[in-house]
């Protein structure tokens, strides 16, 4: 949803805000994979591309904050999809 200070190329250490919250089952320490849609080509729909990993630092009833811990490719932007890839017990 939002990237702190609107960086041109967000990398490890940058903070972001996610629209997901406690109601979606997020807890502090969970990891989310940031994914970019690749669209489609003549063969059909292409799978999403993994761009980076963020760790949830705080969860509220309205949203969650996270810090980027790994960035495999430039292109992390507000509005991209995040999928939980590791859960805290």
PDB file of N, CA and C in Angstrom, residues 3 10 16 19 31 44 53 55 70 74 78:
ATOM      1  N   UNK A   3       5.082   2.903   0.764  1.00  0.00           N
ATOM      2  CA  UNK A   3       6.508   2.749   1.047  1.00  0.00           C
ATOM      3  C   UNK A   3       7.006   4.018   1.730  1.00  0.00           C
ATOM      4  N   UNK A  10      13.446   0.886  -3.734  1.00  0.00           N
ATOM      5  CA  UNK A  10      13.464   0.346  -2.368  1.00  0.00           C
ATOM      6  C   UNK A  10      14.234  -0.965  -2.291  1.00  0.00           C
ATOM      7  N   UNK A  16       7.570  -0.632   4.730  1.00  0.00           N
ATOM      8  CA  UNK A  16       6.361  -0.548   3.931  1.00  0.00           C
ATOM      9  C   UNK A  16       5.146  -0.877   4.782  1.00  0.00           C
ATOM     10  N   UNK A  19      -1.919  -3.682   3.410  1.00  0.00           N
ATOM     11  CA  UNK A  19      -3.353  -3.557   3.684  1.00  0.00           C
ATOM     12  C   UNK A  19      -3.865  -4.714   4.540  1.00  0.00           C
ATOM     13  N   UNK A  31       6.752 -13.679   7.452  1.00  0.00           N
ATOM     14  CA  UNK A  31       7.428 -13.183   6.261  1.00  0.00           C
ATOM     15  C   UNK A  31       6.459 -13.223   5.096  1.00  0.00           C
ATOM     16  N   UNK A  44      -0.270 -17.902 -22.909  1.00  0.00           N
ATOM     17  CA  UNK A  44      -1.212 -17.811 -21.795  1.00  0.00           C
ATOM     18  C   UNK A  44      -0.715 -16.875 -20.712  1.00  0.00           C
ATOM     19  N   UNK A  53      11.386 -10.127  -0.243  1.00  0.00           N
ATOM     20  CA  UNK A  53      10.796 -10.692   0.975  1.00  0.00           C
ATOM     21  C   UNK A  53      10.803  -9.603   2.035  1.00  0.00           C
ATOM     22  N   UNK A  55       9.577  -8.751   6.277  1.00  0.00           N
ATOM     23  CA  UNK A  55       9.197  -9.334   7.561  1.00  0.00           C
ATOM     24  C   UNK A  55       8.261  -8.368   8.275  1.00  0.00           C
ATOM     25  N   UNK A  70      14.965  -8.732   1.894  1.00  0.00           N
ATOM     26  CA  UNK A  70      15.648  -9.226   0.704  1.00  0.00           C
ATOM     27  C   UNK A  70      14.968  -8.659  -0.523  1.00  0.00           C
ATOM     28  N   UNK A  74      14.895  -5.038  -8.869  1.00  0.00           N
ATOM     29  CA  UNK A  74      14.319  -3.702  -8.699  1.00  0.00           C
ATOM     30  C   UNK A  74      12.855  -3.746  -9.119  1.00  0.00           C
ATOM     31  N   UNK A  78       4.383   0.487  -4.590  1.00  0.00           N
ATOM     32  CA  UNK A  78       3.121   0.449  -3.853  1.00  0.00           C
ATOM     33  C   UNK A  78       2.066  -0.232  -4.711  1.00  0.00           C
TER      34      UNK A  78
END
